[in-house]
CSV table of C-alpha atoms in Angstrom, one decimal:
chain,number,residue,atom,x,y,z
A,115,UNK,CA,-31.3,-56.1,4.5
A,116,UNK,CA,-33.5,-55.3,1.5
A,117,UNK,CA,-30.8,-53.6,-0.6
A,118,UNK,CA,-33.1,-52.9,-3.5
A,119,UNK,CA,-35.7,-51.5,-1.2
A,120,UNK,CA,-33.2,-49.1,0.3
A,121,UNK,CA,-32.2,-48.0,-3.2
A,122,UNK,CA,-35.8,-47.4,-4.1
A,123,UNK,CA,-36.3,-45.3,-0.9
A,124,UNK,CA,-33.2,-43.2,-1.7
A,125,UNK,CA,-34.3,-42.5,-5.3
A,126,UNK,CA,-37.9,-41.9,-4.3
A,127,UNK,CA,-36.8,-39.2,-1.9
A,128,UNK,CA,-35.2,-37.3,-4.8
A,129,UNK,CA,-38.2,-37.8,-7.0
A,130,UNK,CA,-40.6,-36.6,-4.2
A,131,UNK,CA,-38.5,-33.4,-3.6
A,132,UNK,CA,-38.2,-32.7,-7.3
A,133,UNK,CA,-34.4,-33.1,-7.1
A,134,UNK,CA,-34.0,-36.2,-9.3
A,135,UNK,CA,-31.4,-35.4,-11.9
A,136,UNK,CA,-32.2,-36.4,-15.5
A,137,UNK,CA,-29.5,-36.8,-18.2
A,138,UNK,CA,-30.3,-35.0,-21.4
A,139,UNK,CA,-28.8,-37.0,-24.2
A,140,UNK,CA,-27.3,-34.6,-26.8
A,141,UNK,CA,-24.9,-34.9,-29.7
A,142,UNK,CA,-22.8,-31.7,-30.2
A,143,UNK,CA,-22.3,-30.8,-33.9
A,144,UNK,CA,-18.7,-30.1,-34.9
A,145,UNK,CA,-18.4,-26.5,-36.2
A,146,UNK,CA,-22.0,-25.7,-35.2
A,147,UNK,CA,-21.7,-25.0,-31.4
A,148,UNK,CA,-23.9,-24.1,-29.6
A,149,UNK,CA,-26.3,-26.2,-31.7
A,150,UNK,CA,-26.7,-29.9,-30.9
A,151,UNK,CA,-29.1,-32.8,-31.5
A,152,UNK,CA,-31.3,-34.0,-28.6
A,153,UNK,CA,-31.9,-37.7,-28.7
A,154,UNK,CA,-35.3,-38.0,-27.1
A,155,UNK,CA,-36.2,-41.1,-25.0
A,156,UNK,CA,-38.8,-42.1,-27.6
A,157,UNK,CA,-36.2,-42.5,-30.2
A,158,UNK,CA,-36.7,-39.2,-32.1
A,159,UNK,CA,-34.2,-36.5,-32.6
A,160,UNK,CA,-34.6,-32.7,-32.3
A,161,UNK,CA,-32.3,-29.8,-32.8
A,162,UNK,CA,-31.5,-27.8,-29.7
A,163,UNK,CA,-29.4,-24.8,-28.6
A,164,UNK,CA,-27.2,-25.5,-25.6
A,165,UNK,CA,-27.4,-22.6,-23.1
A,166,UNK,CA,-25.9,-24.3,-20.0
A,167,UNK,CA,-22.6,-25.6,-21.3
A,168,UNK,CA,-19.2,-24.9,-19.7
A,169,UNK,CA,-17.4,-24.6,-23.0
A,170,UNK,CA,-17.7,-20.9,-22.3
A,171,UNK,CA,-15.7,-19.7,-25.3
A,172,UNK,CA,-16.5,-22.4,-27.9
A,173,UNK,CA,-12.9,-23.6,-27.9
A,174,UNK,CA,-14.0,-27.2,-28.1
A,175,UNK,CA,-14.8,-26.5,-31.7
A,176,UNK,CA,-11.8,-24.3,-32.6
A,177,UNK,CA,-10.1,-25.7,-35.7
A,178,UNK,CA,-6.5,-25.2,-34.4
A,179,UNK,CA,-7.5,-27.2,-31.2
A,180,UNK,CA,-9.0,-30.0,-33.3
A,181,UNK,CA,-6.0,-30.0,-35.6
A,182,UNK,CA,-3.6,-30.3,-32.7
A,183,UNK,CA,-5.6,-33.2,-31.3
A,184,UNK,CA,-5.7,-35.0,-34.7
A,185,UNK,CA,-1.9,-34.6,-35.0
A,186,UNK,CA,-1.3,-36.0,-31.5
A,187,UNK,CA,-3.7,-38.9,-32.2
A,188,UNK,CA,-2.0,-39.8,-35.4
A,189,UNK,CA,1.4,-39.6,-33.7
A,190,UNK,CA,0.7,-41.4,-30.4
A,191,UNK,CA,-2.5,-43.3,-30.5
A,192,UNK,CA,-5.4,-43.1,-28.1
A,193,UNK,CA,-4.2,-43.4,-24.5
A,194,UNK,CA,-1.2,-42.4,-22.4
A,195,UNK,CA,-0.4,-45.9,-21.4
A,196,UNK,CA,0.1,-45.4,-17.7
A,197,UNK,CA,0.3,-43.2,-14.6
A,198,UNK,CA,2.6,-40.2,-14.8
A,199,UNK,CA,5.2,-42.1,-12.8
A,200,UNK,CA,5.0,-45.3,-14.9
A,201,UNK,CA,5.2,-44.6,-18.7
A,202,UNK,CA,2.4,-42.0,-18.7
A,203,UNK,CA,4.5,-38.8,-18.9
A,204,UNK,CA,4.9,-37.6,-22.5
A,205,UNK,CA,6.2,-34.5,-24.2
A,206,UNK,CA,2.6,-33.4,-24.6
A,207,UNK,CA,2.2,-33.4,-20.8
A,208,UNK,CA,5.4,-31.4,-20.3
A,209,UNK,CA,4.4,-28.9,-22.9
A,210,UNK,CA,1.0,-28.5,-21.3
A,211,UNK,CA,2.4,-27.9,-17.8
A,212,UNK,CA,4.9,-25.4,-19.3
A,213,UNK,CA,2.1,-23.4,-20.9
A,214,UNK,CA,0.1,-23.5,-17.6
A,215,UNK,CA,3.0,-22.3,-15.4
A,216,UNK,CA,3.6,-19.5,-17.9
A,217,UNK,CA,-0.1,-18.6,-17.9
A,218,UNK,CA,-0.1,-18.1,-14.1
A,219,UNK,CA,3.5,-16.9,-13.9
A,220,UNK,CA,4.5,-19.7,-11.6
A,221,UNK,CA,7.6,-21.9,-11.5
A,222,UNK,CA,5.6,-25.1,-12.3
A,223,UNK,CA,2.3,-26.7,-12.9
A,224,UNK,CA,0.9,-30.1,-12.4
A,225,UNK,CA,-1.8,-31.6,-14.6
A,226,UNK,CA,-4.6,-33.9,-13.2
A,227,UNK,CA,-7.4,-35.8,-14.8
A,228,UNK,CA,-9.9,-33.2,-13.7
A,229,UNK,CA,-10.1,-30.0,-11.7
A,230,UNK,CA,-12.1,-31.9,-9.1
A,231,UNK,CA,-9.3,-34.3,-8.6
A,232,UNK,CA,-6.7,-31.5,-8.5
A,233,UNK,CA,-8.6,-29.8,-5.7
A,234,UNK,CA,-9.3,-32.9,-3.8
A,235,UNK,CA,-5.8,-34.4,-4.1
A,236,UNK,CA,-4.0,-31.1,-3.4
A,237,UNK,CA,-6.1,-30.0,-0.4
A,238,UNK,CA,-6.1,-33.4,1.2
A,239,UNK,CA,-2.3,-33.7,0.8
A,240,UNK,CA,-1.3,-30.3,2.2
A,241,UNK,CA,-1.5,-31.5,5.9
A,242,UNK,CA,1.0,-34.2,5.1
A,243,UNK,CA,3.4,-31.5,4.0
A,244,UNK,CA,2.6,-29.0,6.8
A,245,UNK,CA,1.8,-30.9,10.1
A,246,UNK,CA,-0.7,-29.0,12.2
A,247,UNK,CA,-2.1,-27.2,9.2
A,248,UNK,CA,-5.3,-25.2,9.5
A,249,UNK,CA,-7.3,-24.6,6.3
A,250,UNK,CA,-9.7,-21.7,6.2
A,251,UNK,CA,-12.4,-22.3,3.6
A,252,UNK,CA,-15.1,-20.1,2.2
A,253,UNK,CA,-18.5,-21.7,2.9
A,254,UNK,CA,-19.5,-21.6,-0.8
A,255,UNK,CA,-16.4,-23.3,-2.0
A,256,UNK,CA,-16.9,-26.0,-4.6
A,257,UNK,CA,-17.7,-29.6,-3.5
A,258,UNK,CA,-14.2,-30.7,-4.6
A,259,UNK,CA,-12.5,-28.3,-2.3
A,260,UNK,CA,-14.9,-29.2,0.6
A,261,UNK,CA,-14.2,-32.9,0.0
A,262,UNK,CA,-10.4,-32.4,-0.1
A,263,UNK,CA,-10.5,-30.4,3.1
A,264,UNK,CA,-12.8,-32.9,4.8
A,265,UNK,CA,-10.6,-35.8,4.0
A,266,UNK,CA,-7.2,-34.3,4.9
A,267,UNK,CA,-7.5,-35.1,8.6
A,268,UNK,CA,-6.3,-31.6,9.6
A,269,UNK,CA,-8.1,-28.7,11.2
A,270,UNK,CA,-10.5,-26.6,9.2
A,271,UNK,CA,-12.3,-23.3,9.7
A,272,UNK,CA,-15.3,-22.3,7.5
A,273,UNK,CA,-15.8,-18.6,7.1
A,274,UNK,CA,-19.0,-16.9,5.8
A,275,UNK,CA,-19.1,-16.4,2.1
A,276,UNK,CA,-16.7,-13.5,1.1
A,277,UNK,CA,-16.8,-12.2,4.7
A,278,UNK,CA,-13.3,-11.1,5.4
A,279,UNK,CA,-14.2,-9.8,8.8
A,280,UNK,CA,-15.3,-13.3,9.8
A,281,UNK,CA,-12.1,-14.7,8.2
A,282,UNK,CA,-10.0,-12.3,10.3
A,283,UNK,CA,-11.7,-13.3,13.5
A,284,UNK,CA,-11.0,-17.0,12.8
A,285,UNK,CA,-7.4,-16.3,12.0
A,286,UNK,CA,-7.0,-14.2,15.1
A,287,UNK,CA,-8.4,-17.0,17.3
A,288,UNK,CA,-5.8,-19.6,16.2
A,289,UNK,CA,-2.2,-20.1,17.2
A,290,UNK,CA,0.0,-17.6,15.3
A,291,UNK,CA,2.7,-20.2,14.7
A,292,UNK,CA,0.4,-22.8,13.2
A,293,UNK,CA,0.7,-23.3,9.4
A,294,UNK,CA,-2.3,-21.9,7.6
A,295,UNK,CA,-4.0,-22.0,4.1
A,296,UNK,CA,-6.9,-19.8,3.0
A,297,UNK,CA,-8.9,-21.6,0.2
A,298,UNK,CA,-11.4,-19.7,-1.9
A,299,UNK,CA,-12.6,-19.1,-5.4
A,300,UNK,CA,-12.3,-16.2,-7.8
A,301,UNK,CA,-15.7,-16.7,-9.5
A,302,UNK,CA,-18.4,-18.6,-7.7
A,303,UNK,CA,-20.2,-20.4,-10.4
A,304,UNK,CA,-23.8,-20.5,-9.1
A,305,UNK,CA,-24.2,-16.8,-8.3
A,306,UNK,CA,-21.4,-15.5,-10.5
A,307,UNK,CA,-19.9,-13.3,-7.7
A,308,UNK,CA,-16.2,-12.6,-7.3
A,309,UNK,CA,-14.1,-13.5,-4.3
A,310,UNK,CA,-12.3,-10.5,-2.6
A,311,UNK,CA,-8.9,-11.7,-3.7
A,312,UNK,CA,-6.8,-8.7,-2.7
A,313,UNK,CA,-8.2,-8.4,0.8
A,314,UNK,CA,-7.8,-12.1,1.4
A,315,UNK,CA,-4.2,-11.8,0.2
A,316,UNK,CA,-3.7,-9.0,2.7
A,317,UNK,CA,-5.0,-11.2,5.5
A,318,UNK,CA,-2.8,-14.1,4.3
A,319,UNK,CA,0.3,-11.9,4.4
A,320,UNK,CA,-0.6,-10.5,7.9
A,321,UNK,CA,-1.2,-13.9,9.4
A,322,UNK,CA,1.5,-15.8,7.4
A,323,UNK,CA,-0.9,-18.0,5.6
A,324,UNK,CA,-0.7,-19.6,2.1
A,325,UNK,CA,-3.4,-18.7,-0.5
A,326,UNK,CA,-5.2,-21.3,-2.5
A,327,UNK,CA,-7.3,-19.9,-5.3
A,328,UNK,CA,-9.7,-21.9,-7.4
A,329,UNK,CA,-9.9,-20.1,-10.8
A,330,UNK,CA,-11.9,-22.8,-12.6
A,331,UNK,CA,-14.7,-20.5,-13.8
A,332,UNK,CA,-12.2,-17.7,-14.7
A,333,UNK,CA,-9.2,-19.1,-16.5
A,334,UNK,CA,-9.2,-18.3,-20.2
A,335,UNK,CA,-11.9,-15.7,-19.7
A,336,UNK,CA,-10.4,-13.0,-17.5
A,337,UNK,CA,-7.1,-11.2,-17.6
A,338,UNK,CA,-5.1,-9.9,-20.6
A,339,UNK,CA,-3.9,-13.5,-21.3
A,340,UNK,CA,-6.7,-15.5,-19.8
A,341,UNK,CA,-4.8,-16.1,-16.5
A,342,UNK,CA,-8.0,-15.5,-14.5
A,343,UNK,CA,-9.2,-12.9,-12.1
A,344,UNK,CA,-5.9,-12.8,-10.2
A,345,UNK,CA,-4.2,-11.9,-13.5
A,346,UNK,CA,-6.9,-9.3,-14.3
A,347,UNK,CA,-6.4,-7.7,-10.9
A,348,UNK,CA,-2.6,-7.9,-10.9
A,349,UNK,CA,-2.4,-10.3,-8.0
A,350,UNK,CA,-0.8,-13.4,-9.5
A,351,UNK,CA,2.3,-13.0,-7.4
A,352,UNK,CA,0.3,-13.1,-4.2
A,353,UNK,CA,-1.4,-16.5,-4.9
A,354,UNK,CA,0.6,-19.5,-3.8
A,355,UNK,CA,-1.5,-22.2,-5.4
A,356,UNK,CA,-3.8,-21.8,-8.4
A,357,UNK,CA,-6.3,-24.5,-9.3
A,358,UNK,CA,-7.8,-24.4,-12.8
A,359,UNK,CA,-9.6,-26.5,-15.4
A,360,UNK,CA,-9.0,-27.4,-19.0
A,361,UNK,CA,-12.6,-28.4,-19.5
A,362,UNK,CA,-14.4,-25.1,-19.4
A,363,UNK,CA,-13.0,-22.0,-21.2
A,364,UNK,CA,-10.2,-24.1,-22.8
A,365,UNK,CA,-12.8,-26.5,-24.1
A,366,UNK,CA,-11.0,-29.8,-23.6
A,367,UNK,CA,-10.6,-31.9,-20.4
A,368,UNK,CA,-8.5,-32.1,-17.3
A,369,UNK,CA,-7.4,-29.9,-14.4
A,370,UNK,CA,-4.3,-28.6,-12.8
A,371,UNK,CA,-2.5,-26.6,-10.1
A,372,UNK,CA,0.2,-24.0,-10.7
A,373,UNK,CA,2.6,-23.1,-7.9
A,374,UNK,CA,6.2,-23.1,-6.9
A,375,UNK,CA,8.4,-25.9,-8.2
A,376,UNK,CA,8.8,-27.2,-4.7
A,377,UNK,CA,5.1,-27.2,-4.1
A,378,UNK,CA,4.3,-29.0,-7.3
A,379,UNK,CA,7.1,-31.5,-6.7
A,380,UNK,CA,5.7,-32.2,-3.2
A,381,UNK,CA,2.1,-32.7,-4.3
A,382,UNK,CA,3.1,-35.0,-7.2
A,383,UNK,CA,5.2,-37.0,-4.7
A,384,UNK,CA,2.6,-37.4,-2.0
A,385,UNK,CA,-0.9,-37.1,-3.5
A,386,UNK,CA,-2.5,-40.4,-4.1
A,387,UNK,CA,-5.0,-38.8,-6.5
A,388,UNK,CA,-2.1,-37.9,-8.7
A,389,UNK,CA,0.3,-40.9,-8.2
A,390,UNK,CA,-2.2,-43.7,-8.8
A,391,UNK,CA,-4.3,-42.2,-11.7
A,392,UNK,CA,-3.7,-42.9,-15.4
A,393,UNK,CA,-2.6,-39.6,-17.0
A,394,UNK,CA,-4.5,-37.6,-19.5
A,395,UNK,CA,-4.3,-39.0,-23.1
A,396,UNK,CA,-1.7,-37.1,-25.1
A,397,UNK,CA,-4.4,-36.2,-27.6
A,398,UNK,CA,-6.2,-34.3,-24.8
A,399,UNK,CA,-3.0,-32.7,-23.5
A,400,UNK,CA,-2.2,-31.5,-27.1
A,401,UNK,CA,-5.7,-29.9,-27.5
A,402,UNK,CA,-5.5,-28.2,-24.2
A,403,UNK,CA,-2.0,-26.8,-25.0
A,404,UNK,CA,-3.2,-25.4,-28.3
A,405,UNK,CA,-6.3,-23.8,-26.7
A,406,UNK,CA,-4.2,-22.1,-24.0
A,407,UNK,CA,-1.8,-20.7,-26.6
A,408,UNK,CA,-4.6,-19.4,-28.7
A,409,UNK,CA,-6.5,-17.7,-25.8
A,410,UNK,CA,-3.3,-16.1,-24.5
A,411,UNK,CA,-3.6,-13.9,-27.6
A,412,UNK,CA,-7.3,-13.7,-28.2
A,413,UNK,CA,-8.6,-10.8,-26.1
A,414,UNK,CA,-11.3,-10.2,-28.6
A,415,UNK,CA,-13.0,-13.5,-27.8
A,416,UNK,CA,-12.9,-12.6,-24.1
A,417,UNK,CA,-14.4,-9.2,-24.7
A,418,UNK,CA,-17.2,-10.7,-26.9
A,419,UNK,CA,-18.0,-13.2,-24.2
A,420,UNK,CA,-18.5,-10.5,-21.6
A,421,UNK,CA,-20.5,-8.5,-24.1
A,422,UNK,CA,-22.9,-11.4,-24.7
A,423,UNK,CA,-23.3,-12.0,-21.0
A,424,UNK,CA,-24.1,-8.3,-20.4
A,425,UNK,CA,-26.6,-8.3,-23.3
A,426,UNK,CA,-28.4,-11.4,-22.0
A,427,UNK,CA,-28.6,-10.0,-18.4
A,428,UNK,CA,-29.9,-6.7,-19.7
A,429,UNK,CA,-32.6,-8.3,-21.8
A,430,UNK,CA,-33.8,-10.7,-19.0
A,431,UNK,CA,-33.9,-7.8,-16.6
A,432,UNK,CA,-36.0,-6.0,-19.1
A,433,UNK,CA,-38.5,-8.8,-18.8
A,434,UNK,CA,-38.6,-8.4,-15.0
A,435,UNK,CA,-37.0,-11.8,-14.4
A,436,UNK,CA,-35.2,-12.2,-11.0
A,437,UNK,CA,-31.6,-12.6,-12.2
A,438,UNK,CA,-28.5,-12.4,-10.2
A,439,UNK,CA,-25.9,-10.0,-11.6
A,440,UNK,CA,-22.5,-9.6,-10.0
A,441,UNK,CA,-20.8,-8.5,-13.3
A,442,UNK,CA,-19.4,-11.9,-14.3
A,443,UNK,CA,-20.4,-14.2,-17.2
A,444,UNK,CA,-22.7,-16.3,-15.2
A,445,UNK,CA,-26.5,-15.6,-15.7
A,446,UNK,CA,-28.7,-17.2,-13.0
A,447,UNK,CA,-32.4,-16.8,-13.1
A,448,UNK,CA,-33.9,-17.7,-9.7
A,449,UNK,CA,-37.1,-19.8,-9.7
A,450,UNK,CA,-37.1,-20.8,-6.1
A,451,UNK,CA,-38.7,-24.2,-6.3
A,452,UNK,CA,-37.2,-27.5,-7.6
A,453,UNK,CA,-40.4,-28.8,-9.2
A,454,UNK,CA,-41.0,-25.5,-11.0
A,455,UNK,CA,-37.4,-25.2,-12.1
A,456,UNK,CA,-37.5,-28.7,-13.6
A,457,UNK,CA,-40.8,-27.9,-15.3
A,458,UNK,CA,-39.4,-24.7,-16.9
A,459,UNK,CA,-36.3,-26.6,-18.0
A,460,UNK,CA,-38.5,-29.4,-19.6
A,461,UNK,CA,-40.7,-26.9,-21.4
A,462,UNK,CA,-37.8,-24.9,-22.8
A,463,UNK,CA,-36.3,-28.1,-24.2
A,464,UNK,CA,-39.5,-29.8,-25.5
A,465,UNK,CA,-41.3,-26.7,-26.8
A,466,UNK,CA,-38.5,-24.3,-27.8
A,467,UNK,CA,-35.5,-26.4,-28.4
A,468,UNK,CA,-33.5,-24.6,-25.7
A,469,UNK,CA,-31.4,-26.7,-23.3
A,470,UNK,CA,-30.7,-25.3,-19.9
A,471,UNK,CA,-30.3,-27.7,-16.9
A,472,UNK,CA,-32.2,-27.0,-13.7
A,473,UNK,CA,-29.9,-26.3,-10.7
A,474,UNK,CA,-31.3,-27.6,-7.4
A,475,UNK,CA,-30.2,-28.5,-3.9
A,476,UNK,CA,-27.6,-29.4,-2.8
A,477,UNK,CA,-25.7,-27.5,-5.6
A,478,UNK,CA,-27.6,-24.4,-4.4
A,479,UNK,CA,-29.5,-23.7,-1.1
A,480,UNK,CA,-33.1,-24.7,-0.9
A,481,UNK,CA,-35.4,-21.9,-2.1
A,482,UNK,CA,-32.8,-20.6,-4.5
A,483,UNK,CA,-33.3,-23.2,-7.3
A,484,UNK,CA,-32.5,-21.7,-10.6
A,485,UNK,CA,-31.9,-21.9,-14.3
A,486,UNK,CA,-28.2,-21.0,-15.0
A,487,UNK,CA,-27.5,-19.6,-18.5
A,488,UNK,CA,-23.9,-19.5,-19.9
A,489,UNK,CA,-23.8,-17.3,-23.0
A,490,UNK,CA,-20.8,-17.6,-25.2
A,491,UNK,CA,-19.3,-15.6,-28.1
A,492,UNK,CA,-21.0,-17.9,-30.5
A,493,UNK,CA,-24.5,-17.5,-29.2
A,494,UNK,CA,-25.6,-15.0,-31.9
A,495,UNK,CA,-28.5,-12.6,-32.2
A,496,UNK,CA,-30.8,-15.4,-33.4
A,497,UNK,CA,-30.1,-17.7,-30.5
A,498,UNK,CA,-30.4,-14.7,-28.1
A,499,UNK,CA,-33.8,-13.6,-29.5
A,500,UNK,CA,-35.1,-17.2,-29.3
A,501,UNK,CA,-34.1,-17.6,-25.7
A,502,UNK,CA,-35.5,-14.2,-24.5
A,503,UNK,CA,-38.8,-14.8,-26.4
A,504,UNK,CA,-39.1,-18.3,-24.8
A,505,UNK,CA,-38.4,-17.0,-21.3
A,506,UNK,CA,-40.9,-14.2,-21.7
A,507,UNK,CA,-43.6,-16.5,-22.8
A,508,UNK,CA,-43.0,-19.2,-20.2
A,509,UNK,CA,-42.4,-16.8,-17.3
A,510,UNK,CA,-45.5,-14.8,-18.1
A,511,UNK,CA,-47.9,-17.7,-18.7
A,512,UNK,CA,-46.4,-20.4,-16.6
A,513,UNK,CA,-43.8,-19.5,-14.0
A,514,UNK,CA,-46.1,-17.1,-12.2
A,515,UNK,CA,-48.9,-19.7,-12.3
A,516,UNK,CA,-47.9,-22.3,-9.8
A,517,UNK,CA,-50.9,-24.5,-10.5
A,518,UNK,CA,-50.1,-24.7,-14.2
A,519,UNK,CA,-46.4,-25.5,-13.5
A,520,UNK,CA,-47.4,-28.2,-11.1
A,521,UNK,CA,-49.9,-29.8,-13.5
């Protein structure tokens, strides 16, 4: 076996299809988000504005969050020192889980090292707790949910995206006595559309199914206290398990589930992804706790975030760009070709100092390749004007000229 040759073949396929992913080396500037420094491969440095980050509200730069992390660092040191079961549970972890359970109005919460691990570990463990479990999964669920469902060894049914009629038909076809979970998202991050939470909850009640809601792209940003779309819509009590992240709107790192005390106890007791993983450093838990507490009271920041997203969508529509607008904070501009998407991204970065990562297959379906912008409350008028001007020039002179983009 020529192992290196096989690796070359695999990587060449990505290059040939225009899907090879390139890391852009940036250094965020404390107190100056969304501005950063791009470290070019040739050794030079260039200022850039980040337009594709998931620090949706700029909380990664909030002085109270930083102060809480400094205090925890000085008090405890760098790491947690172990798994949650063996010396890795601290007062910082317990305070964080208490804030999260309160945020989602659940009895308990369980913190993981990432929202990916929280989804994977929880969904792959549920069949151990409910023998014969059937999981009904939206076809556009995040990769972490798909992986957890795939690995759990139980039965699965995939329903068409946001198609409650299809979901009903699948539920009707199965044994009424079988345990069931419906897994879906509140905001789907690539198109920015919302899941039909209320209708799915109605189906879950009718067919005696549990509800599993991924609120990763909604926590902190929706609802009167940042509890997500379920809180905004008054549906928290109808969700059995909530998955969320600490690395997007809360601006730090980590993931979690919030549920009943028994559910969290069972997951922590049976999920290998929780049991055998070193816990979050206390400094990270302290920062996340501070961020959650701040955002529970900061409705103005949420409103400004939505306003900025609305303004950007309106201005890009005014240019005639093919954007997707489902009313969320996600702003996708469809390019439709991986090579052209990468070329646009490269030119925005090199010529205009604007960093937006190309989104290609398999993250999105072929033919829907896009640039995905994530405006924040701290993207001001200057940054907005620069982005709109750059997109106008590139789209007018390049994006419609396939030959030039392919040159």
